[in-house]
């Protein structure tokens, strides 16, 4: 009987680039190799010699640790970082023939899954994990020079010699000293934190030996650690075998600064769909201790919620609420029309506002439109393309509303709006047309807020109750904050109905908003499930 071939379980050779914290490096190496994995260490040649000797002495008897045969003097943005990586990779390939995967790490990284989980994860699919997006079209670079990274030669470090770096670049531009990108390469860009299979690593090393022209090109490219491996993997590996993502969880602020994690982030980190995380605060001793014990643990269940990135941008964005103090240039001479009335229903619970709008349409025949400035799929007529995207609708808001008034051949229209749209309210209330607001105040149970958090990506099905308990007050405060902003704006013609009040109490307010009789308002509010979640 023919024996079944069983694929070997993943064994990882970690490629560790570091330049400080010898105690932390020693602990990390011992921790990650204790369960059968390997590590190749490159310690920056610019770092303290005593630190390097301390690391070597502590790990000299660990057969699963190897040091790069040469050490580069590393500088941010320089080829030296790629060279250091290649030195460590070459040492790992030679020393660890049983390694199936090679995983890039820094001294600031910490494991957020067990070895059992990590090995099973890598065994699932025969693929490489590396961010690789088209350099020119992806928009991955947010600030700084872009094309100039490649088409000009860079011999100086921008951080150390800023004046001469840009002087050299200016001179090359002036003299037209551009260079050609190797014709057979489509340059890619992405994070330097990758995990590659052994055969991919071996193919890269062979390519480096065979293509000195490519090596020369990248040696004078600016920040090549974001392009070298990313480009070569795409060049050498079929697309179906590449997952364009990193397995290291990292976040950046709007200013390009890495987000640091602390002791109270332990549960959040474990819930992310990644194997490692960076950066962990040096002062976060408790989370380091707990994560340090994790890699050797057995039978740990990791419910993946994966809300980390969305949650960070939500919380950090709350402090940067944009306000405009003047009309946009395309709106200065535009108006909805002095004789027109725009009736705006403001409600955080969209389903409540939609039910109310539908009742108004049925009982009064006033055209109603739902969340056209918040919902991509809002039902709108074809207006020549201006209605096609949320961006266009918002940018040309007054022109859009004028066209909708004309399309429905009416001087009165009802639209629904989320309380977050304060800038929209300010614009429309500042128009020469009459704008009336109906604020629909709803009650928000914890169950509703949890559902809301899941709908907008702040939480997942596997998010722990402890995380939800800490998140709910923030969401509730955010809703209150939006409502207070609207009240503080003191808009004219501002009406308010409340879920906590009876239809008898709400009817006169709705009648005033719609300029209808109280009996019609009562008919509209008679819907039994108007406020039902």
Short mmCIF file of C-alpha atoms in Angstrom, two decimals:
data_model
loop_
_atom_site.label_atom_id
_atom_site.label_comp_id
_atom_site.label_asym_id
_atom_site.label_seq_id
_atom_site.Cartn_x
_atom_site.Cartn_y
_atom_site.Cartn_z
CA UNK A 1 0.00 0.00 0.00
CA UNK A 2 1.33 3.41 -0.94
CA UNK A 3 2.01 5.60 2.06
CA UNK A 4 0.24 8.90 2.31
CA UNK A 5 2.57 11.86 2.22
CA UNK A 6 2.04 14.09 5.21
CA UNK A 7 3.17 17.68 4.88
CA UNK A 8 5.64 18.62 7.63
CA UNK A 9 4.31 20.89 10.36
CA UNK A 10 5.46 24.47 10.03
CA UNK A 11 8.69 25.35 11.79
CA UNK A 12 9.58 29.01 11.81
CA UNK A 13 12.98 30.61 11.53
CA UNK A 14 12.58 34.10 12.96
CA UNK A 15 14.73 36.80 11.35
CA UNK A 16 15.34 39.27 14.16
CA UNK A 17 16.77 42.73 13.44
CA UNK A 18 17.67 44.57 16.64
CA UNK A 19 19.94 47.26 18.04
CA UNK A 20 19.13 47.63 21.76
CA UNK A 21 17.62 45.98 24.85
CA UNK A 22 19.88 42.92 25.14
CA UNK A 23 17.83 41.45 28.01
CA UNK A 24 14.67 41.66 25.92
CA UNK A 25 16.39 40.05 22.91
CA UNK A 26 17.67 37.18 25.05
CA UNK A 27 14.22 36.57 26.53
CA UNK A 28 12.57 36.72 23.11
CA UNK A 29 15.05 34.24 21.60
CA UNK A 30 14.67 31.79 24.48
CA UNK A 31 10.91 32.07 24.41
CA UNK A 32 10.45 31.54 20.66
CA UNK A 33 12.95 28.69 20.35
CA UNK A 34 11.74 26.78 23.42
CA UNK A 35 8.94 25.15 21.42
CA UNK A 36 11.07 24.05 18.45
CA UNK A 37 11.31 27.15 16.30
CA UNK A 38 14.55 28.88 15.30
CA UNK A 39 16.02 32.36 15.29
CA UNK A 40 18.69 34.21 13.30
CA UNK A 41 19.80 37.47 14.93
CA UNK A 42 21.33 40.52 13.29
CA UNK A 43 22.49 43.02 15.91
CA UNK A 44 23.25 46.44 14.44
CA UNK A 45 27.00 47.03 14.05
CA UNK A 46 26.45 50.62 15.25
CA UNK A 47 25.06 49.41 18.59
CA UNK A 48 27.06 48.97 21.79
CA UNK A 49 29.62 46.14 21.47
CA UNK A 50 29.01 45.17 25.10
CA UNK A 51 25.32 44.55 24.36
CA UNK A 52 26.18 42.31 21.42
CA UNK A 53 28.66 40.29 23.47
CA UNK A 54 26.08 39.91 26.25
CA UNK A 55 23.52 38.46 23.81
CA UNK A 56 26.04 36.07 22.26
CA UNK A 57 27.21 34.84 25.65
CA UNK A 58 23.67 34.23 26.90
CA UNK A 59 22.61 32.30 23.79
CA UNK A 60 25.83 30.48 22.89
CA UNK A 61 24.48 27.10 24.08
CA UNK A 62 21.14 27.44 22.28
CA UNK A 63 21.45 25.34 19.13
CA UNK A 64 18.30 26.93 17.67
CA UNK A 65 19.85 30.41 17.61
CA UNK A 66 22.35 31.60 15.03
CA UNK A 67 23.93 35.01 14.46
CA UNK A 68 24.42 36.62 11.06
CA UNK A 69 27.94 35.96 9.76
CA UNK A 70 28.37 39.68 9.04
CA UNK A 71 26.86 42.76 10.66
CA UNK A 72 25.78 45.90 8.83
CA UNK A 73 25.76 49.43 10.21
CA UNK A 74 22.06 50.14 9.85
CA UNK A 75 20.39 53.45 9.09
CA UNK A 76 16.70 54.17 8.63
CA UNK A 77 15.73 54.31 4.96
CA UNK A 78 19.06 52.88 3.80
CA UNK A 79 20.01 49.74 1.89
CA UNK A 80 21.80 48.63 5.05
CA UNK A 81 18.49 47.40 6.50
CA UNK A 82 17.94 45.10 3.53
CA UNK A 83 21.57 43.98 3.68
CA UNK A 84 21.21 43.17 7.37
CA UNK A 85 18.08 41.14 6.60
CA UNK A 86 19.88 39.21 3.85
CA UNK A 87 22.78 38.44 6.20
CA UNK A 88 20.39 37.01 8.79
CA UNK A 89 18.39 35.11 6.17
CA UNK A 90 21.53 33.52 4.73
CA UNK A 91 22.60 32.40 8.21
CA UNK A 92 19.14 30.94 8.91
CA UNK A 93 18.92 29.05 5.61
CA UNK A 94 22.34 27.47 6.19
CA UNK A 95 21.81 26.62 9.87
CA UNK A 96 18.19 25.45 9.89
CA UNK A 97 17.39 23.04 7.02
CA UNK A 98 14.13 22.02 8.69
CA UNK A 99 12.72 25.57 8.81
CA UNK A 100 9.66 25.84 6.56
CA UNK A 101 8.93 29.57 7.05
CA UNK A 102 11.03 32.67 7.66
CA UNK A 103 9.40 35.43 9.70
CA UNK A 104 10.75 39.00 10.00
CA UNK A 105 10.72 40.47 13.51
CA UNK A 106 12.08 43.46 15.36
CA UNK A 107 13.01 43.81 19.01
CA UNK A 108 9.75 45.72 19.54
CA UNK A 109 7.56 42.80 18.44
CA UNK A 110 5.71 40.47 20.80
CA UNK A 111 3.87 37.25 20.02
CA UNK A 112 0.07 37.44 20.42
CA UNK A 113 -0.74 33.81 19.63
CA UNK A 114 0.58 30.44 20.81
CA UNK A 115 3.09 28.43 18.79
CA UNK A 116 0.39 25.80 18.37
CA UNK A 117 -1.91 28.37 16.76
CA UNK A 118 0.87 29.93 14.64
CA UNK A 119 2.03 26.58 13.23
CA UNK A 120 -1.53 25.51 12.43
CA UNK A 121 -2.18 28.88 10.77
CA UNK A 122 0.86 28.56 8.50
CA UNK A 123 0.01 24.93 7.66
CA UNK A 124 -3.44 25.86 6.35
CA UNK A 125 -2.34 27.44 3.08
CA UNK A 126 0.75 27.06 0.92
CA UNK A 127 1.29 30.81 0.55
CA UNK A 128 3.62 33.70 1.38
CA UNK A 129 2.48 36.59 3.58
CA UNK A 130 3.87 39.94 2.46
CA UNK A 131 2.29 43.29 1.73
CA UNK A 132 2.95 44.06 -1.95
CA UNK A 133 1.04 46.79 -3.70
CA UNK A 134 1.84 48.52 -6.98
CA UNK A 135 4.35 51.27 -6.17
CA UNK A 136 2.91 53.86 -8.56
CA UNK A 137 -0.85 53.31 -8.40
CA UNK A 138 -1.60 52.00 -4.90
CA UNK A 139 -1.30 55.24 -2.91
CA UNK A 140 0.52 53.32 -0.16
CA UNK A 141 2.94 56.22 0.38
CA UNK A 142 1.13 58.97 2.28
CA UNK A 143 3.87 61.57 2.80
CA UNK A 144 7.34 62.42 1.49
CA UNK A 145 8.90 61.73 -1.89
CA UNK A 146 7.43 58.94 -4.02
CA UNK A 147 8.68 58.37 -7.61
CA UNK A 148 11.93 60.08 -6.64
CA UNK A 149 12.71 57.14 -4.37
CA UNK A 150 13.32 55.04 -7.49
CA UNK A 151 14.24 57.22 -10.45
CA UNK A 152 17.11 59.04 -8.70
CA UNK A 153 20.10 57.66 -6.80
CA UNK A 154 20.33 58.16 -3.04
CA UNK A 155 23.73 57.94 -1.36
CA UNK A 156 22.97 59.94 1.82
CA UNK A 157 20.64 59.40 4.74
CA UNK A 158 17.79 61.92 4.77
CA UNK A 159 17.58 61.91 8.57
CA UNK A 160 21.28 62.46 9.17
CA UNK A 161 22.11 64.74 6.23
CA UNK A 162 18.79 66.37 5.37
CA UNK A 163 20.30 69.40 3.59
CA UNK A 164 22.66 67.39 1.39
CA UNK A 165 20.08 64.68 0.77
CA UNK A 166 17.68 67.17 -0.83
CA UNK A 167 20.53 69.11 -2.43
CA UNK A 168 21.63 65.93 -4.19
CA UNK A 169 18.06 65.23 -5.26
CA UNK A 170 17.62 68.79 -6.54
CA UNK A 171 20.86 68.56 -8.53
CA UNK A 172 19.86 65.26 -10.13
CA UNK A 173 16.49 66.70 -11.11
CA UNK A 174 18.12 69.78 -12.59
CA UNK A 175 20.60 67.75 -14.63
CA UNK A 176 18.03 65.16 -15.66
CA UNK A 177 19.99 62.30 -14.11
CA UNK A 178 17.12 59.87 -13.96
CA UNK A 179 17.66 56.13 -14.23
CA UNK A 180 15.65 53.24 -15.59
CA UNK A 181 13.93 50.70 -13.39
CA UNK A 182 14.96 47.16 -14.39
CA UNK A 183 12.64 46.38 -17.29
CA UNK A 184 11.36 43.03 -16.08
CA UNK A 185 10.41 44.27 -12.59
CA UNK A 186 7.13 45.79 -11.53
CA UNK A 187 8.08 47.61 -8.35
CA UNK A 188 5.87 46.84 -5.34
CA UNK A 189 5.65 48.45 -1.92
CA UNK A 190 4.49 47.37 1.53
CA UNK A 191 5.40 46.66 5.13
CA UNK A 192 8.80 45.10 5.85
CA UNK A 193 7.26 42.61 8.28
CA UNK A 194 6.75 39.49 6.15
CA UNK A 195 6.55 35.71 6.53
CA UNK A 196 7.87 33.74 3.54
CA UNK A 197 8.14 30.06 2.74
CA UNK A 198 11.54 28.41 2.47
CA UNK A 199 11.37 27.93 -1.30
CA UNK A 200 10.54 31.62 -1.74
CA UNK A 201 13.50 32.65 0.41
CA UNK A 202 15.82 30.34 -1.53
CA UNK A 203 14.51 31.73 -4.83
CA UNK A 204 15.22 35.28 -3.60
CA UNK A 205 18.79 34.38 -2.60
CA UNK A 206 19.40 32.77 -6.00
CA UNK A 207 17.95 35.84 -7.72
CA UNK A 208 20.31 38.09 -5.73
CA UNK A 209 23.29 36.06 -6.98
CA UNK A 210 22.12 36.10 -10.60
CA UNK A 211 20.99 39.72 -10.93
CA UNK A 212 23.71 42.19 -9.87
CA UNK A 213 21.87 44.88 -11.88
CA UNK A 214 18.85 44.63 -9.58
CA UNK A 215 21.07 44.69 -6.50
CA UNK A 216 22.81 47.84 -7.76
CA UNK A 217 19.43 49.47 -8.40
CA UNK A 218 18.06 48.84 -4.91
CA UNK A 219 21.34 49.79 -3.16
CA UNK A 220 20.72 53.42 -4.11
CA UNK A 221 16.93 53.36 -3.72
CA UNK A 222 15.46 55.30 -0.80
CA UNK A 223 13.72 53.13 1.86
CA UNK A 224 14.33 49.86 -0.03
CA UNK A 225 13.12 47.71 2.88
CA UNK A 226 9.60 48.70 1.74
CA UNK A 227 10.23 47.67 -1.89
CA UNK A 228 13.02 45.06 -2.25
CA UNK A 229 11.43 41.87 -0.91
CA UNK A 230 7.95 43.05 -1.92
CA UNK A 231 9.05 43.40 -5.56
CA UNK A 232 11.06 40.19 -5.73
CA UNK A 233 8.30 38.04 -4.22
CA UNK A 234 5.81 39.31 -6.83
CA UNK A 235 8.41 38.66 -9.53
CA UNK A 236 9.22 35.12 -8.42
CA UNK A 237 6.00 33.74 -6.93
CA UNK A 238 2.63 33.14 -8.68
CA UNK A 239 -0.05 35.60 -7.53
CA UNK A 240 -2.39 32.90 -6.10
CA UNK A 241 0.40 31.94 -3.69
CA UNK A 242 0.72 35.45 -2.21
CA UNK A 243 -1.40 36.95 0.55
CA UNK A 244 -0.81 40.68 0.37
CA UNK A 245 -0.86 41.25 4.11
CA UNK A 246 1.42 41.15 7.11
CA UNK A 247 1.00 38.73 10.01
CA UNK A 248 2.28 41.41 12.41
CA UNK A 249 -0.39 43.70 13.85
CA UNK A 250 0.73 47.30 13.65
CA UNK A 251 -1.08 50.63 13.50
CA UNK A 252 0.03 54.12 12.51
CA UNK A 253 -1.35 57.51 13.48
CA UNK A 254 -2.28 60.12 10.88
CA UNK A 255 1.26 61.47 11.28
CA UNK A 256 2.92 58.16 10.38
CA UNK A 257 3.96 57.38 13.97
CA UNK A 258 3.62 53.74 15.10
CA UNK A 259 0.93 53.17 17.72
CA UNK A 260 2.25 51.78 21.03
CA UNK A 261 0.38 49.12 23.00
CA UNK A 262 0.13 48.99 26.79
CA UNK A 263 -0.97 46.68 29.61
CA UNK A 264 -4.70 47.14 29.06
CA UNK A 265 -4.44 46.07 25.40
CA UNK A 266 -3.87 42.38 26.16
CA UNK A 267 -7.38 41.13 25.26
CA UNK A 268 -7.58 43.38 22.22
CA UNK A 269 -4.25 42.07 20.88
CA UNK A 270 -5.23 38.43 21.30
CA UNK A 271 -8.44 39.05 19.33
CA UNK A 272 -6.68 40.32 16.19
CA UNK A 273 -6.08 38.11 13.15
CA UNK A 274 -2.29 38.32 13.46
CA UNK A 275 0.52 36.29 15.03
CA UNK A 276 2.67 39.15 16.40
CA UNK A 277 2.19 42.81 17.31
CA UNK A 278 4.43 45.87 17.43
CA UNK A 279 5.16 48.16 19.21
CA UNK A 280 4.76 47.12 22.83
CA UNK A 281 5.65 49.85 25.32
CA UNK A 282 8.91 49.19 27.26
CA UNK A 283 6.96 50.10 30.39
CA UNK A 284 4.16 47.58 29.73
CA UNK A 285 5.70 44.93 31.99
CA UNK A 286 2.46 43.10 32.74
CA UNK A 287 1.38 42.63 29.10
CA UNK A 288 4.93 41.56 28.23
CA UNK A 289 4.85 38.98 31.01
CA UNK A 290 1.48 37.60 29.90
CA UNK A 291 2.41 37.53 26.22
CA UNK A 292 5.74 35.96 27.11
CA UNK A 293 3.96 32.96 28.61
CA UNK A 294 1.61 32.64 25.67
CA UNK A 295 3.82 31.12 22.96
CA UNK A 296 4.39 27.84 24.80
CA UNK A 297 0.75 27.51 25.91
CA UNK A 298 -1.35 24.58 24.70
CA UNK A 299 -5.04 24.39 23.84
CA UNK A 300 -5.66 28.16 24.00
CA UNK A 301 -8.76 29.32 22.12
CA UNK A 302 -8.37 32.63 20.27
CA UNK A 303 -11.76 34.11 19.28
CA UNK A 304 -10.90 36.51 16.44
CA UNK A 305 -12.81 39.80 16.54
CA UNK A 306 -10.31 41.79 14.44
CA UNK A 307 -11.76 45.18 15.38
CA UNK A 308 -8.42 46.71 16.38
CA UNK A 309 -7.74 48.97 13.42
CA UNK A 310 -11.33 50.24 13.12
CA UNK A 311 -11.56 50.80 16.86
CA UNK A 312 -8.31 52.78 16.94
CA UNK A 313 -9.35 55.08 14.11
CA UNK A 314 -12.76 55.59 15.71
CA UNK A 315 -11.35 56.51 19.12
CA UNK A 316 -8.48 58.66 17.83
CA UNK A 317 -10.76 60.41 15.34
CA UNK A 318 -13.12 61.64 18.04
CA UNK A 319 -10.61 64.33 18.97
CA UNK A 320 -10.43 65.68 15.43
CA UNK A 321 -14.02 66.63 14.64
CA UNK A 322 -13.78 68.87 11.61
CA UNK A 323 -15.67 72.14 11.45
CA UNK A 324 -15.85 74.53 8.56
CA UNK A 325 -16.28 78.26 9.14
CA UNK A 326 -16.91 79.30 5.56
CA UNK A 327 -18.75 78.01 2.53
CA UNK A 328 -16.85 75.96 0.00
CA UNK A 329 -15.95 77.90 -3.12
CA UNK A 330 -18.41 76.02 -5.34
CA UNK A 331 -21.25 76.77 -2.90
CA UNK A 332 -20.77 80.53 -2.38
CA UNK A 333 -23.08 81.60 -5.21
CA UNK A 334 -25.45 78.65 -5.03
CA UNK A 335 -28.74 78.31 -3.19
CA UNK A 336 -31.56 75.82 -3.06
CA UNK A 337 -33.93 78.66 -3.84
CA UNK A 338 -35.51 81.22 -1.53
CA UNK A 339 -39.00 79.83 -2.06
CA UNK A 340 -38.15 76.23 -1.18
CA UNK A 341 -38.39 74.30 2.10
CA UNK A 342 -35.95 71.56 3.07
CA UNK A 343 -37.22 69.41 5.95
CA UNK A 344 -34.47 67.40 7.65
CA UNK A 345 -35.16 64.47 9.99
CA UNK A 346 -32.15 64.00 12.29
CA UNK A 347 -31.94 60.56 13.87
CA UNK A 348 -29.15 58.19 14.96
CA UNK A 349 -31.40 55.16 14.53
CA UNK A 350 -31.71 55.05 10.78
CA UNK A 351 -34.53 52.51 10.75
CA UNK A 352 -36.68 54.83 12.89
CA UNK A 353 -36.12 57.81 10.59
CA UNK A 354 -36.83 55.68 7.51
CA UNK A 355 -40.15 54.48 8.97
CA UNK A 356 -41.09 58.07 9.85
CA UNK A 357 -40.12 59.30 6.36
CA UNK A 358 -42.21 56.55 4.74
CA UNK A 359 -45.22 57.53 6.88
CA UNK A 360 -44.78 61.18 5.92
CA UNK A 361 -44.64 60.26 2.23
CA UNK A 362 -47.82 58.19 2.50
CA UNK A 363 -49.85 60.68 4.54
CA UNK A 364 -48.73 64.00 2.97
CA UNK A 365 -47.32 63.18 -0.51
CA UNK A 366 -44.19 65.22 0.31
CA UNK A 367 -41.20 63.59 -1.50
CA UNK A 368 -38.88 61.96 1.03
CA UNK A 369 -35.32 60.73 0.64
CA UNK A 370 -33.46 58.61 3.14
CA UNK A 371 -29.82 58.97 4.24
CA UNK A 372 -28.53 60.19 0.86
CA UNK A 373 -25.43 61.83 2.43
CA UNK A 374 -24.56 58.83 4.59
CA UNK A 375 -25.69 55.69 2.76
CA UNK A 376 -23.99 54.73 -0.50
CA UNK A 377 -26.99 52.68 -1.63
CA UNK A 378 -29.58 55.43 -1.07
CA UNK A 379 -32.39 55.25 -3.64
CA UNK A 380 -31.83 58.26 -5.91
CA UNK A 381 -32.83 59.04 -9.49
CA UNK A 382 -30.21 59.34 -12.23
CA UNK A 383 -29.05 62.95 -12.20
CA UNK A 384 -26.17 62.63 -14.65
CA UNK A 385 -23.64 61.12 -12.26
CA UNK A 386 -23.65 63.67 -9.44
CA UNK A 387 -25.60 61.16 -7.33
CA UNK A 388 -23.26 58.24 -8.05
CA UNK A 389 -21.04 58.36 -4.94
CA UNK A 390 -21.21 59.71 -1.41
CA UNK A 391 -18.17 61.86 -2.11
CA UNK A 392 -19.86 63.57 -5.06
CA UNK A 393 -23.14 64.04 -3.22
CA UNK A 394 -21.42 65.63 -0.24
CA UNK A 395 -19.05 67.80 -2.27
CA UNK A 396 -21.88 69.15 -4.49
CA UNK A 397 -24.60 69.01 -1.85
CA UNK A 398 -26.49 72.16 -2.80
CA UNK A 399 -26.36 71.44 -6.53
CA UNK A 400 -27.62 67.93 -5.81
CA UNK A 401 -30.55 69.19 -3.74
CA UNK A 402 -31.49 71.77 -6.39
CA UNK A 403 -31.58 69.00 -9.00
CA UNK A 404 -33.71 66.81 -6.71
CA UNK A 405 -36.20 69.64 -6.14
CA UNK A 406 -36.41 70.06 -9.92
CA UNK A 407 -36.64 66.32 -10.55
CA UNK A 408 -39.61 65.88 -8.18
CA UNK A 409 -41.11 69.23 -9.30
CA UNK A 410 -41.68 70.32 -5.73
CA UNK A 411 -40.80 73.14 -3.38
CA UNK A 412 -40.92 70.92 -0.26
CA UNK A 413 -38.78 67.88 0.42
CA UNK A 414 -37.91 65.67 3.40
CA UNK A 415 -34.47 64.08 3.81
CA UNK A 416 -32.96 62.00 6.63
CA UNK A 417 -29.61 62.85 8.19
CA UNK A 418 -27.31 61.31 10.81
CA UNK A 419 -26.43 63.58 13.77
CA UNK A 420 -22.77 63.29 12.78
CA UNK A 421 -23.47 65.47 9.73
CA UNK A 422 -23.08 68.77 11.57
CA UNK A 423 -21.33 70.40 8.60
CA UNK A 424 -24.24 69.45 6.34
CA UNK A 425 -26.71 70.99 8.78
CA UNK A 426 -24.65 74.18 9.02
CA UNK A 427 -24.57 74.48 5.23
CA UNK A 428 -28.26 73.89 4.66
CA UNK A 429 -29.36 76.05 7.60
CA UNK A 430 -27.22 78.86 6.18
CA UNK A 431 -28.96 78.69 2.82
CA UNK A 432 -31.55 81.21 1.62
CA UNK A 433 -34.11 78.43 1.43
CA UNK A 434 -36.08 77.71 4.60
CA UNK A 435 -34.61 74.73 6.45
CA UNK A 436 -36.56 73.01 9.21
CA UNK A 437 -35.08 70.37 11.51
CA UNK A 438 -36.84 67.53 13.30
CA UNK A 439 -34.62 65.95 15.95
CA UNK A 440 -35.85 62.43 16.76
CA UNK A 441 -34.50 61.49 20.19
CA UNK A 442 -34.31 57.73 20.71
CA UNK A 443 -33.35 55.56 23.64
CA UNK A 444 -30.24 53.37 23.27
CA UNK A 445 -30.06 50.08 25.10
CA UNK A 446 -26.75 48.29 25.58
CA UNK A 447 -27.91 45.57 23.17
CA UNK A 448 -28.60 48.16 20.50
CA UNK A 449 -25.20 49.82 21.00
CA UNK A 450 -23.44 46.44 20.77
CA UNK A 451 -25.25 45.75 17.51
CA UNK A 452 -24.30 49.22 16.27
CA UNK A 453 -20.63 48.59 17.17
CA UNK A 454 -20.68 45.35 15.17
CA UNK A 455 -22.40 46.96 12.17
CA UNK A 456 -19.76 49.69 11.89
CA UNK A 457 -16.79 47.40 12.57
CA UNK A 458 -15.92 48.55 16.09
CA UNK A 459 -16.56 45.05 17.41
CA UNK A 460 -16.89 41.57 16.00
CA UNK A 461 -18.85 38.47 16.87
CA UNK A 462 -15.95 37.24 19.00
CA UNK A 463 -15.22 40.51 20.83
CA UNK A 464 -15.00 39.80 24.56
CA UNK A 465 -17.58 41.14 27.00
CA UNK A 466 -14.81 42.98 28.87
CA UNK A 467 -13.89 44.87 25.69
CA UNK A 468 -17.55 45.66 25.01
CA UNK A 469 -18.05 46.90 28.57
CA UNK A 470 -15.21 49.38 28.07
CA UNK A 471 -16.37 50.37 24.59
CA UNK A 472 -20.06 51.02 25.29
CA UNK A 473 -19.59 54.16 27.45
CA UNK A 474 -17.43 55.65 24.70
CA UNK A 475 -20.05 54.98 22.01
CA UNK A 476 -22.83 56.31 24.25
CA UNK A 477 -20.80 59.43 25.00
CA UNK A 478 -20.14 59.87 21.28
CA UNK A 479 -23.88 59.82 20.53
CA UNK A 480 -24.51 62.34 23.32
CA UNK A 481 -21.68 64.52 22.01
CA UNK A 482 -23.23 64.63 18.52
CA UNK A 483 -26.63 65.55 19.95
CA UNK A 484 -25.12 68.28 22.13
CA UNK A 485 -23.28 69.79 19.15
CA UNK A 486 -26.57 70.17 17.32
CA UNK A 487 -28.25 71.75 20.32
CA UNK A 488 -25.34 74.10 20.93
CA UNK A 489 -25.53 75.29 17.32
CA UNK A 490 -28.94 76.84 18.14
CA UNK A 491 -30.38 76.33 14.68
CA UNK A 492 -33.61 78.13 13.87
CA UNK A 493 -36.75 76.07 13.22
CA UNK A 494 -35.40 73.22 15.34
CA UNK A 495 -38.11 70.79 16.47
CA UNK A 496 -37.75 67.74 18.68
CA UNK A 497 -39.83 64.62 19.28
CA UNK A 498 -38.87 61.92 21.77
CA UNK A 499 -39.33 58.17 21.97
CA UNK A 500 -40.05 58.62 25.70
CA UNK A 501 -43.08 60.83 24.96
CA UNK A 502 -46.51 59.76 23.82
CA UNK A 503 -47.80 60.36 20.29
CA UNK A 504 -50.19 62.91 21.79
CA UNK A 505 -47.21 64.92 23.05
CA UNK A 506 -45.19 64.48 19.84
CA UNK A 507 -48.00 65.21 17.36
CA UNK A 508 -48.12 69.05 17.77
CA UNK A 509 -44.34 69.22 17.24
CA UNK A 510 -44.50 67.08 14.10
CA UNK A 511 -47.48 69.08 12.82
CA UNK A 512 -45.50 72.31 13.22
CA UNK A 513 -42.51 70.75 11.41
CA UNK A 514 -44.64 69.57 8.47
CA UNK A 515 -47.11 72.50 8.50
CA UNK A 516 -50.00 70.03 8.66
CA UNK A 517 -52.90 69.52 10.98
CA UNK A 518 -52.45 67.72 14.29
CA UNK A 519 -54.71 64.90 13.10
CA UNK A 520 -52.37 64.14 10.16
CA UNK A 521 -49.38 64.17 12.50
CA UNK A 522 -51.18 61.74 14.79
CA UNK A 523 -51.83 59.41 11.85
CA UNK A 524 -48.14 59.48 10.98
CA UNK A 525 -47.12 58.69 14.56
CA UNK A 526 -49.75 55.96 14.92
CA UNK A 527 -47.38 53.35 13.47
CA UNK A 528 -47.08 50.79 16.28
CA UNK A 529 -43.47 49.82 15.62
CA UNK A 530 -42.10 53.28 14.82
CA UNK A 531 -39.44 53.15 17.55
CA UNK A 532 -38.99 49.37 17.69
CA UNK A 533 -35.43 48.05 17.34
#
